[in-house]
PDB file of C-alpha atoms and ligand atoms in Angstrom:
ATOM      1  CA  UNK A  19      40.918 154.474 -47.368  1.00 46.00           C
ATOM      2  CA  UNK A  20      43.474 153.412 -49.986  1.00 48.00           C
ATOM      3  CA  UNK A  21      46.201 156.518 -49.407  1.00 52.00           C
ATOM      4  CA  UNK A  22      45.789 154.967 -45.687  1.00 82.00           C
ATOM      5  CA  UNK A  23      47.389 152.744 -42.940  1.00 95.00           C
ATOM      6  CA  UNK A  24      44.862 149.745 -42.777  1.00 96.00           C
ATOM      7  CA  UNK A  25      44.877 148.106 -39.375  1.00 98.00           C
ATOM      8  CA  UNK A  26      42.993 144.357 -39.035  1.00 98.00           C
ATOM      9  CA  UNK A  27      41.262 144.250 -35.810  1.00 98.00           C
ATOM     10  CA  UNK A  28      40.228 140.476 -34.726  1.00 98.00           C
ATOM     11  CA  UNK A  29      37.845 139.314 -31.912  1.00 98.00           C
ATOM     12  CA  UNK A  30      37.409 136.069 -30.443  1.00 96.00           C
ATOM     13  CA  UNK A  31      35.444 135.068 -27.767  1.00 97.00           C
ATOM     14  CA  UNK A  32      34.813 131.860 -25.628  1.00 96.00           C
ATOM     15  CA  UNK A  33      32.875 130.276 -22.509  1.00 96.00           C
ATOM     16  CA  UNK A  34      34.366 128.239 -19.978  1.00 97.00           C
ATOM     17  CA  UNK A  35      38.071 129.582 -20.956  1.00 97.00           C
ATOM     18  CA  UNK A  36      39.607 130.370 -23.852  1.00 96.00           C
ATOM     19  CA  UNK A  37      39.293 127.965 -27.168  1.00 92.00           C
ATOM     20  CA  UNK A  38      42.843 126.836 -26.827  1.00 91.00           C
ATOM     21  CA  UNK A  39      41.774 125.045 -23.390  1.00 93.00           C
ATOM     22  CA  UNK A  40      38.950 123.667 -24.204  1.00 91.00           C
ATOM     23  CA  UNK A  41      36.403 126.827 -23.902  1.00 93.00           C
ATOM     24  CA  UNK A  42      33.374 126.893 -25.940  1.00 92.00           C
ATOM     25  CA  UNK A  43      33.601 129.087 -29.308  1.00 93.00           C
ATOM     26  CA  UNK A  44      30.886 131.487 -29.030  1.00 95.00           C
ATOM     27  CA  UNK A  45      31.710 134.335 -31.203  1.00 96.00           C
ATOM     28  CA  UNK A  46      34.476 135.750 -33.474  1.00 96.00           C
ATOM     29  CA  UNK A  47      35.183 138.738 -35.864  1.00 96.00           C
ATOM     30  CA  UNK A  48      37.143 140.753 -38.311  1.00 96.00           C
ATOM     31  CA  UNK A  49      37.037 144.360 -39.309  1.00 97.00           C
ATOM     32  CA  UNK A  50      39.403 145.873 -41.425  1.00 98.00           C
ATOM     33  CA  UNK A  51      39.640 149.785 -40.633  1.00 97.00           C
ATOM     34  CA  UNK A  52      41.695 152.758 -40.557  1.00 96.00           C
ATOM     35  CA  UNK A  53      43.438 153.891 -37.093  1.00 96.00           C
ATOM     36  CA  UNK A  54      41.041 157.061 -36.750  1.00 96.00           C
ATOM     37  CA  UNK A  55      38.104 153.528 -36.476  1.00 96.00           C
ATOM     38  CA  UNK A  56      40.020 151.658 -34.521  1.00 97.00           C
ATOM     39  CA  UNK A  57      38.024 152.858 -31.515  1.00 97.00           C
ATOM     40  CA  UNK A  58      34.334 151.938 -33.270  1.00 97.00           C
ATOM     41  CA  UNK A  59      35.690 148.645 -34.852  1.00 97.00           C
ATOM     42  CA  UNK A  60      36.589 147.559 -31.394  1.00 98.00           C
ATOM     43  CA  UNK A  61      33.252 148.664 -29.735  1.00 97.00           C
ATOM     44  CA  UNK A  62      31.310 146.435 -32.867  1.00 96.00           C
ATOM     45  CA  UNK A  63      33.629 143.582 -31.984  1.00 97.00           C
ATOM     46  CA  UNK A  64      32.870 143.555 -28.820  1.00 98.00           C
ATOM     47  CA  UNK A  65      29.070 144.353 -28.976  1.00 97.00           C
ATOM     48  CA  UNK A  66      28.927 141.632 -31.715  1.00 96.00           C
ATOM     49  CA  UNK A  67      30.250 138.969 -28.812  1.00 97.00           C
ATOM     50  CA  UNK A  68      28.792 140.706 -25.297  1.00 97.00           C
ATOM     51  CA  UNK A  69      25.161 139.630 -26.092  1.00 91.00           C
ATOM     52  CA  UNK A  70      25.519 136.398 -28.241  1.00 97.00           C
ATOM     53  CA  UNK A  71      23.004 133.615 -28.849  1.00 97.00           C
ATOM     54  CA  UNK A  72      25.885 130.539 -27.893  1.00 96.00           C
ATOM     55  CA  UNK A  73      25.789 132.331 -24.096  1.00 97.00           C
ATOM     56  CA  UNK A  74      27.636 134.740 -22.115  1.00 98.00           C
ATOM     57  CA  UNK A  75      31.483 134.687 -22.958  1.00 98.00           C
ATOM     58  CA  UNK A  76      34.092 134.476 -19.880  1.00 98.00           C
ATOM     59  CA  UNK A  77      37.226 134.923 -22.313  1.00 98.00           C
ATOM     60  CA  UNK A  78      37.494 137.447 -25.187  1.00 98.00           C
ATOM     61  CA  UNK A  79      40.177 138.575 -27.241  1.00 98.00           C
ATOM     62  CA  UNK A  80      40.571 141.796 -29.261  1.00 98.00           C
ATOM     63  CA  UNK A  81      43.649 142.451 -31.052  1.00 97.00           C
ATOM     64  CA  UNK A  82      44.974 144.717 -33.984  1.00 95.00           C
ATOM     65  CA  UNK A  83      47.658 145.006 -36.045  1.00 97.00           C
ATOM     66  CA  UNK A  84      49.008 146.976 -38.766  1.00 97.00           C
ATOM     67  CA  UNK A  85      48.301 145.541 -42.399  1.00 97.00           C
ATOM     68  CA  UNK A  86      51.399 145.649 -44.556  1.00 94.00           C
ATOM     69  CA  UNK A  87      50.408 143.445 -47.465  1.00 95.00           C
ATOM     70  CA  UNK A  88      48.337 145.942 -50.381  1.00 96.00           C
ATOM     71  CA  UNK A  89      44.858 145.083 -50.043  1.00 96.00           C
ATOM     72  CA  UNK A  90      42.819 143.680 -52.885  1.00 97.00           C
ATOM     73  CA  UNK A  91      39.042 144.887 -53.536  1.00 97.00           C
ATOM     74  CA  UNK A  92      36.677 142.444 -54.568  1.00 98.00           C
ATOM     75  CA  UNK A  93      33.255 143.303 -55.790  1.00 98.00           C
ATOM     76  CA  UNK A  94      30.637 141.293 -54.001  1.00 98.00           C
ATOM     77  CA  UNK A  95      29.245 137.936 -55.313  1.00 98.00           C
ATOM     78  CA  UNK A  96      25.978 138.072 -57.133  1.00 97.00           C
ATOM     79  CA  UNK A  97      23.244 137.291 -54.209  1.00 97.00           C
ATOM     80  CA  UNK A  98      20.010 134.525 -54.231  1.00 97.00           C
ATOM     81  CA  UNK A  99      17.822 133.857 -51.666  1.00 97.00           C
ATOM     82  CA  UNK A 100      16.498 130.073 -52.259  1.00 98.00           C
ATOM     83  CA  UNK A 101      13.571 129.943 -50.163  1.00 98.00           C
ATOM     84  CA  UNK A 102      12.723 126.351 -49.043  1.00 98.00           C
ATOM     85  CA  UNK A 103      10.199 124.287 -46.821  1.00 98.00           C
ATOM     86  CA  UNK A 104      12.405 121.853 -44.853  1.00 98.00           C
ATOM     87  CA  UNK A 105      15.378 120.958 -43.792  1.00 98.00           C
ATOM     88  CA  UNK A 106      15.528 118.239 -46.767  1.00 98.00           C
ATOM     89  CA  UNK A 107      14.788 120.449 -49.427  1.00 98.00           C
ATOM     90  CA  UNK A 108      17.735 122.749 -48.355  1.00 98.00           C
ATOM     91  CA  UNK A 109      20.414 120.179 -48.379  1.00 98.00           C
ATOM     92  CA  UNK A 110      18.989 118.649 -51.542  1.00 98.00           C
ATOM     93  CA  UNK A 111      19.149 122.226 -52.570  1.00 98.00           C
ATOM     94  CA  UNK A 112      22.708 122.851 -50.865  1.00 98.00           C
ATOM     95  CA  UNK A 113      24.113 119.593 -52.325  1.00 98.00           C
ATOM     96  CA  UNK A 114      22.698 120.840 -56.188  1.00 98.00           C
ATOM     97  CA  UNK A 115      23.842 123.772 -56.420  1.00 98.00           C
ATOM     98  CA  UNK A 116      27.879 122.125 -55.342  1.00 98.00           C
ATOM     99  CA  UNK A 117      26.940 119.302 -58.144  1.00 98.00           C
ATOM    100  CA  UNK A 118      27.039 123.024 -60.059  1.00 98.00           C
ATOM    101  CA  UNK A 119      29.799 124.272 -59.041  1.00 98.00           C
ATOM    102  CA  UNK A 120      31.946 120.931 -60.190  1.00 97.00           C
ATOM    103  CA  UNK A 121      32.382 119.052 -56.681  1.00 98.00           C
ATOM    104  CA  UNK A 122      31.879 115.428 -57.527  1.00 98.00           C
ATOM    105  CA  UNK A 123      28.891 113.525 -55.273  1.00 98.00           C
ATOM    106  CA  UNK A 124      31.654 111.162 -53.348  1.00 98.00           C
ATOM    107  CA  UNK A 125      33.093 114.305 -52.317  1.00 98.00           C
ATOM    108  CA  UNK A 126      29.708 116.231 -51.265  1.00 98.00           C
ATOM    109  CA  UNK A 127      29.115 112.540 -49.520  1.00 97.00           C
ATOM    110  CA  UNK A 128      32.266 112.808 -47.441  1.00 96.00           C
ATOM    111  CA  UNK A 129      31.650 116.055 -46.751  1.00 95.00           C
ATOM    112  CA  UNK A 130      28.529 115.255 -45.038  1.00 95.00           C
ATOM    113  CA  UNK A 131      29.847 112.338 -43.511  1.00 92.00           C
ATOM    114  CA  UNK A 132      32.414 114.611 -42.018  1.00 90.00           C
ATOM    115  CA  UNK A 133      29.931 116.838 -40.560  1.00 89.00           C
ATOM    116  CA  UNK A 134      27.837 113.987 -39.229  1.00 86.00           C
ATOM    117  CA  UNK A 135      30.507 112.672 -37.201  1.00 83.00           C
ATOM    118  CA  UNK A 136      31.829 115.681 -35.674  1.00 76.00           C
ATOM    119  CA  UNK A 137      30.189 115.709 -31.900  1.00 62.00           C
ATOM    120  CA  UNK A 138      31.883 119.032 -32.133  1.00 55.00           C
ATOM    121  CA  UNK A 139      29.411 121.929 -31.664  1.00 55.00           C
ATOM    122  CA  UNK A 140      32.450 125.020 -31.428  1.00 46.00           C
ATOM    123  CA  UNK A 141      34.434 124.490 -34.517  1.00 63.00           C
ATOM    124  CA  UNK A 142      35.619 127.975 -35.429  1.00 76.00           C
ATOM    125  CA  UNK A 143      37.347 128.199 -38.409  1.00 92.00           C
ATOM    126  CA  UNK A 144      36.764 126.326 -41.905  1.00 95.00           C
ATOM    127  CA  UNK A 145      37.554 122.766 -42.964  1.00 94.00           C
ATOM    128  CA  UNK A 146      39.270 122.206 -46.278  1.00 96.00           C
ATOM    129  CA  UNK A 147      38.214 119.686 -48.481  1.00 96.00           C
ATOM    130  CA  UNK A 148      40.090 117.979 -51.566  1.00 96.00           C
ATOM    131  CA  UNK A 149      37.286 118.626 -54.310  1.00 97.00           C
ATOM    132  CA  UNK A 150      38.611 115.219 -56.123  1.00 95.00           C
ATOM    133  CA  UNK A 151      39.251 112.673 -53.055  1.00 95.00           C
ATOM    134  CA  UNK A 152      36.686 114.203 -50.618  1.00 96.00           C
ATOM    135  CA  UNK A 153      39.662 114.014 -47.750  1.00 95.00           C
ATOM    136  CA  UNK A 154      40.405 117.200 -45.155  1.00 94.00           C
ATOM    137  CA  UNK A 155      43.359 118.390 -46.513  1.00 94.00           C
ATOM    138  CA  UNK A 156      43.800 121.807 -43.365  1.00 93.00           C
ATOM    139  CA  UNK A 157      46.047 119.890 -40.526  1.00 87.00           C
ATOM    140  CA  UNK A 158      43.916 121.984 -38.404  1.00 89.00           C
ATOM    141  CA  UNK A 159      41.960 120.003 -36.104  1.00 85.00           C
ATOM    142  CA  UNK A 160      38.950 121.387 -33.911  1.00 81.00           C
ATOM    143  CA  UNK A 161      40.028 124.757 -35.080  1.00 87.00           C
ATOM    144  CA  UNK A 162      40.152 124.622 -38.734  1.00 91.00           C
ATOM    145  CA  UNK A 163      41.415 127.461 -40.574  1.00 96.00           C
ATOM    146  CA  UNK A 164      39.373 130.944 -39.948  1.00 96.00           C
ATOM    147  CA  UNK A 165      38.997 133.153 -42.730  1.00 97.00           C
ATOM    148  CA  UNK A 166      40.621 136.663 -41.970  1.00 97.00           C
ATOM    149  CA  UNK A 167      41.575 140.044 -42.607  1.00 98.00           C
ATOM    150  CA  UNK A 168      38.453 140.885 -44.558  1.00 98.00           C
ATOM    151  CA  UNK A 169      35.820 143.648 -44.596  1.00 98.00           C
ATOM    152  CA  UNK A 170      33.171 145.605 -46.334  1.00 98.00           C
ATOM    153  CA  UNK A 171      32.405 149.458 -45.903  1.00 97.00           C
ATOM    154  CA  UNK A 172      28.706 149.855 -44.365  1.00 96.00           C
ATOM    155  CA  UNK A 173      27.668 152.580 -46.146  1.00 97.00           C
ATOM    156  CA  UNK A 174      28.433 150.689 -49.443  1.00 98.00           C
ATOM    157  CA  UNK A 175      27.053 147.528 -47.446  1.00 98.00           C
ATOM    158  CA  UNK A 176      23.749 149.060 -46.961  1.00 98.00           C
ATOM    159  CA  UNK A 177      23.432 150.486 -50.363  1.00 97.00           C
ATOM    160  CA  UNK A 178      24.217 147.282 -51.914  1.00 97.00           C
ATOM    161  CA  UNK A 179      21.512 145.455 -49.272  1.00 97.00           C
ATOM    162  CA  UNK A 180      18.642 148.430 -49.977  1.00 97.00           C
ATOM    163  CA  UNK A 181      19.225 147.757 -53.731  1.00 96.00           C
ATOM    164  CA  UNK A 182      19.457 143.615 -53.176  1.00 95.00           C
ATOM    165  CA  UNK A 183      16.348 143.536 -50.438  1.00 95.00           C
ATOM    166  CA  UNK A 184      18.310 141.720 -48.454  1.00 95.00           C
ATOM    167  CA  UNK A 185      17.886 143.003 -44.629  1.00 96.00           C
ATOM    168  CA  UNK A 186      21.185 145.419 -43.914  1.00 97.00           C
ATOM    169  CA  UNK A 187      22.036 143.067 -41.056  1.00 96.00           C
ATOM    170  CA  UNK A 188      25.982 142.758 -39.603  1.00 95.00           C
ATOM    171  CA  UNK A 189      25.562 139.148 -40.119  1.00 96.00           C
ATOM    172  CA  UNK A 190      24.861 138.921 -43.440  1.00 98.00           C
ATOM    173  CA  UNK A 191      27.323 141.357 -44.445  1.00 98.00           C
ATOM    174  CA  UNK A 192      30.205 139.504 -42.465  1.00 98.00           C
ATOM    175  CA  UNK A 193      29.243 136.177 -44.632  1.00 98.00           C
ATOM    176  CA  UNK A 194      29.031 137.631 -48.200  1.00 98.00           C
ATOM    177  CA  UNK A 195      32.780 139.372 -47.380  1.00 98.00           C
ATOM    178  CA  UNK A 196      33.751 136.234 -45.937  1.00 98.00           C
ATOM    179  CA  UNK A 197      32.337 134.239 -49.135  1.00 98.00           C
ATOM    180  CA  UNK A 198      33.345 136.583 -52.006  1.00 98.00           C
ATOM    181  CA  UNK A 199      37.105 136.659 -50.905  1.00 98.00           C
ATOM    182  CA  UNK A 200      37.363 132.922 -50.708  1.00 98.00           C
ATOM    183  CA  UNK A 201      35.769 132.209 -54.198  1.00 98.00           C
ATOM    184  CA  UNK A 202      38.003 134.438 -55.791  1.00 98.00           C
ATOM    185  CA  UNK A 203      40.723 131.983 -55.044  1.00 96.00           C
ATOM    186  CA  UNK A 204      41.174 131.050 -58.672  1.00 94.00           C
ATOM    187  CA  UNK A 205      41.437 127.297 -57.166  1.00 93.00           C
ATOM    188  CA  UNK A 206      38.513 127.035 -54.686  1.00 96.00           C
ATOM    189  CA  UNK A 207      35.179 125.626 -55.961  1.00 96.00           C
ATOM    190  CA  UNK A 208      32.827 126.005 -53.826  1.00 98.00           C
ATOM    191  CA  UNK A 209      31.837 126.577 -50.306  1.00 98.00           C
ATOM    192  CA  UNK A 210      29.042 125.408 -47.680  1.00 98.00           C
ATOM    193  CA  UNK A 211      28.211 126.782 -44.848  1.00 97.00           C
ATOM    194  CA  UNK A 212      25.778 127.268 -41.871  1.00 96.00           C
ATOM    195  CA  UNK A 213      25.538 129.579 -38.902  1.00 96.00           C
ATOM    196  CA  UNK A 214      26.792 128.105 -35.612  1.00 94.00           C
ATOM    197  CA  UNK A 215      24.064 130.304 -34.026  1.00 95.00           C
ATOM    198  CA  UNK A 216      21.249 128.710 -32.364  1.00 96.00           C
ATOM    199  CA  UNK A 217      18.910 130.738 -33.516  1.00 97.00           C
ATOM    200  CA  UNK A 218      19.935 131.294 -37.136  1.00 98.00           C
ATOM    201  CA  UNK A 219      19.029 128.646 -39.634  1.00 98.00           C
ATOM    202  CA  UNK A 220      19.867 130.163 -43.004  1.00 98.00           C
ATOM    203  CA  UNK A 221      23.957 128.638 -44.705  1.00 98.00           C
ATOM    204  CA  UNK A 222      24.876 129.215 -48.489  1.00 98.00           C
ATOM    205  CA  UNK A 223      26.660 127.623 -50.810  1.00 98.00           C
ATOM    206  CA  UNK A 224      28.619 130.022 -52.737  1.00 98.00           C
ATOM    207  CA  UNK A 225      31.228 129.912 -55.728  1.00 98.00           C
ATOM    208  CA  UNK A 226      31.566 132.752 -58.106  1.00 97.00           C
ATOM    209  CA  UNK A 227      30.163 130.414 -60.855  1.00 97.00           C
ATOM    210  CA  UNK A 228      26.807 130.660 -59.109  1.00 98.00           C
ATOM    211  CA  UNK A 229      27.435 133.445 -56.747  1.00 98.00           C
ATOM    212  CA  UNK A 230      26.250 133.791 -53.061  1.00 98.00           C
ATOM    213  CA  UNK A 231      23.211 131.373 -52.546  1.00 98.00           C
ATOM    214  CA  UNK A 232      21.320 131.679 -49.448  1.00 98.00           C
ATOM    215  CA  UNK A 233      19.190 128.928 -48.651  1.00 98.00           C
ATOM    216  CA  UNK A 234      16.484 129.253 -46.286  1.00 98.00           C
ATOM    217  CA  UNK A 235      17.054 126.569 -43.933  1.00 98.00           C
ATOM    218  CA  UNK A 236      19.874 124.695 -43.261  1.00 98.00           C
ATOM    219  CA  UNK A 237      19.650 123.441 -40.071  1.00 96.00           C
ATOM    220  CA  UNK A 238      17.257 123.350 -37.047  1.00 96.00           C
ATOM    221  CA  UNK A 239      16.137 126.157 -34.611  1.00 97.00           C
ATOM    222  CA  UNK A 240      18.463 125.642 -31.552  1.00 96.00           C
ATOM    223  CA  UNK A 241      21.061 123.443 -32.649  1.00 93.00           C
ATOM    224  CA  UNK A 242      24.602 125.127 -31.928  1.00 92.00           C
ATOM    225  CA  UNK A 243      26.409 123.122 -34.625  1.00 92.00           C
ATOM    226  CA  UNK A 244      27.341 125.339 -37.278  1.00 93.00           C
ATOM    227  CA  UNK A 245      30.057 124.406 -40.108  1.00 94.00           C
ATOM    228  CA  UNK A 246      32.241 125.624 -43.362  1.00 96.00           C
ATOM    229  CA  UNK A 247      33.365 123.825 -46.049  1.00 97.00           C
ATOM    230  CA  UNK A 248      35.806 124.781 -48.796  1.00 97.00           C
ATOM    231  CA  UNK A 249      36.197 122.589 -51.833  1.00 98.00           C
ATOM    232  CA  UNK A 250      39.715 123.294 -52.934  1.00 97.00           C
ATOM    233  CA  UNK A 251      41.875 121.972 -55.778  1.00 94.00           C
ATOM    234  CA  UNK A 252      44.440 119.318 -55.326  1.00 87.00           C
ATOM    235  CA  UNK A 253      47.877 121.649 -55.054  1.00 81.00           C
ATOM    236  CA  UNK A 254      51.087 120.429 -53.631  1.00 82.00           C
ATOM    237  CA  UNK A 255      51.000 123.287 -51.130  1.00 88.00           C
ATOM    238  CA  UNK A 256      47.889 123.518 -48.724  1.00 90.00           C
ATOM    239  CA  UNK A 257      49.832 126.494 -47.238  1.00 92.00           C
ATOM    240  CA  UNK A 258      49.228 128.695 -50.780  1.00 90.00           C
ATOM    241  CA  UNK A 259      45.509 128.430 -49.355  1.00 92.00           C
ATOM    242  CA  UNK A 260      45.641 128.988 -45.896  1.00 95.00           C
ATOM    243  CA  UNK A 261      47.685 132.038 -46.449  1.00 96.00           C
ATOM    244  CA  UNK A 262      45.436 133.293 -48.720  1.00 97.00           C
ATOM    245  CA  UNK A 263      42.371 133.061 -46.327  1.00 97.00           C
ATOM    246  CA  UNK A 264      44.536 133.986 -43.451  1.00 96.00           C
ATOM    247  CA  UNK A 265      46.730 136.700 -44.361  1.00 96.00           C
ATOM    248  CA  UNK A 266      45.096 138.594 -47.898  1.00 97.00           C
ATOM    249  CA  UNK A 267      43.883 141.716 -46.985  1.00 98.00           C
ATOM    250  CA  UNK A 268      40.169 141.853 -48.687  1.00 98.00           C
ATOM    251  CA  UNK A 269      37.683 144.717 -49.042  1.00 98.00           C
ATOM    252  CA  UNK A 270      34.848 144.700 -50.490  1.00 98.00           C
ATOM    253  CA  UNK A 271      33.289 147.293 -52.932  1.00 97.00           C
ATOM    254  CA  UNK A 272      29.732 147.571 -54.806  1.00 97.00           C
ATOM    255  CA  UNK A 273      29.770 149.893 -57.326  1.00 95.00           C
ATOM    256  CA  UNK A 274      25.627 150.337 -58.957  1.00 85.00           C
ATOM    257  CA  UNK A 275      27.491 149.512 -62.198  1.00 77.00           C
ATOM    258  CA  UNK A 276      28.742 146.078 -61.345  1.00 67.00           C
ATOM    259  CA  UNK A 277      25.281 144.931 -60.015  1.00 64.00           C
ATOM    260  CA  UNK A 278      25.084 141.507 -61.623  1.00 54.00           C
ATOM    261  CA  UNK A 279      22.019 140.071 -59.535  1.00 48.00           C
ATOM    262  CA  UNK A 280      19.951 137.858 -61.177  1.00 47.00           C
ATOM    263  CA  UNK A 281      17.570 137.192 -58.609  1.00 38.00           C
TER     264      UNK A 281
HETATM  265  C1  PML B 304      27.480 132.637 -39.604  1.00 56.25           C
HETATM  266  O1  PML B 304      26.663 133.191 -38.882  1.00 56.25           O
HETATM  267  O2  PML B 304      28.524 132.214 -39.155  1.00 56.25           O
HETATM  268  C2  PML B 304      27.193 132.411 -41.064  1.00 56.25           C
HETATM  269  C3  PML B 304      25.913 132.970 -41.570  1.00 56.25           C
HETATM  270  C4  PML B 304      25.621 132.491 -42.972  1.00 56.25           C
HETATM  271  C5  PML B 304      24.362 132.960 -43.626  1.00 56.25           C
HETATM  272  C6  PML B 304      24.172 134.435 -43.698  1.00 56.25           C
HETATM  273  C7  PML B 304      22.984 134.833 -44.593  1.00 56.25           C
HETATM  274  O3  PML B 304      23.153 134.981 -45.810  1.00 56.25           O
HETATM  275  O4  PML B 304      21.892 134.982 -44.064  1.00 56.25           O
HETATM  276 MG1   MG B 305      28.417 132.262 -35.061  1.00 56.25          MG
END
């Protein structure tokens, strides 16, 4: 692929209109591929969002363009599954493992709070969070900032999942991308996140201090709110960041030599 043209091909897709008047989210995507897959990438994207859990969308939008930036390769993040029995346990667990990763309590507090108030069930794109003052520092509204321009081979996916036993599922493999290229922002701490997919319950909290931690449960069966936080360093720019999540072209790559699980 690297000798190659790299095009990104993005999906989003909404009910009741599209996002930007007022439409509900119900599914998005990214793939990054070369023009010979342009065709395939497009037919994922659009199977990914034709059949979704959130309902039938009435508005979708598939577009592609050329990447000119040189793409970085990331190895994935080290995976863990924590396993837990209730919703409690995997917030207690959640808000532990972000203690880890060096986001004060206030700030996990706000964070919460944030979440708690948001009657908001189709944010699509991240919140950022100032790790020290706990305040939303994106601008961004209801839309928040959506991580982009990211992928991960599936062939080298599903070798990496056989070898993790982790099921070889899209989803999965679309978080863990997502995940590894925003802790490898040397100034982002950590990140929290759950599905907004009814019927997925399993978030992470993920930094590469303590890798990609899945935990179990994070919300309940049914519940459409889904959220993602990144803890970010106070810099004078929010901009540096956004472009970063936005813009950096990102591709993932497991070789058997870098396998660093510990789980
Ligand atoms: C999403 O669906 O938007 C996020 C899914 C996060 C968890 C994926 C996993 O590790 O099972
Ligand atoms: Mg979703």
């Amino acid at each position: 692929m690297q000798d190659k043209k790299i095009y990104s091909i993005r999906m989003r897709a909404a009910k009741g209109g599209p996002h930007e008047k007022g439409g509900k989210h119900i599914s998005g995507g990214e793939v990054l591929a070369n023009y010979e897959d342009i065709k395939k990438a497009v037919n994922t994207l659009l199977d990914k969002a034709i059949m979704h859990s959130r309902g039938n969308p009435d508005f979708m939008q598939i577009q592609f363009e050329e990447v000119e930036k040189p793409v970085q390769y990331l190895a994935p993040l080290r995976i863990k599954t924590n396993n837990v029995s209730s919703l409690q346990e995997g917030h207690q667990r959640a808000i532990n493992l972000l203690k880890k990763c060096g986001v004060p309590r206030p700030t996990i507090e706000e964070a919460y709070k944030l979440m708690e108030q948001s009657e908001n069930s189709g944010m699509r794109g991240a919140i950022l969070l100032n790790v020290h003052s706990g305040e939303r520092v994106d601008n961004r509204g209801e839309k928040g900032v959506r991580v982009s321009r990211m992928d991960w081979d599936n062939d080298n996916f599903n070798n990496w999942a056989i070898r993790q036993k982790i099921p070889s599922e899209l989803k999965i493999k679309e978080a863990i991308t997502l995940a590894t290229k925003v802790a490898s922002h040397p100034e982002i701490f950590a990140e929290l996140c759950w599905s907004d997919d009814p019927d997925y319950i399993t978030g992470y909290v993920a930094s590469k201090k303590i890798g990609y931690q899945r935990i179990s449960k994070l919300k309940e069966y049914g519940d459409e709110r889904g959220f993602r936080i990144i803890f970010v360093k106070n810099v004078p720019n929010i901009d540096t960041y956004i472009d970063y999540l936005e813009k950096e072209p990102t591709l993932l790559y497991w070789e058997e030599d870098d396998d660093t699980r510990f789980n």
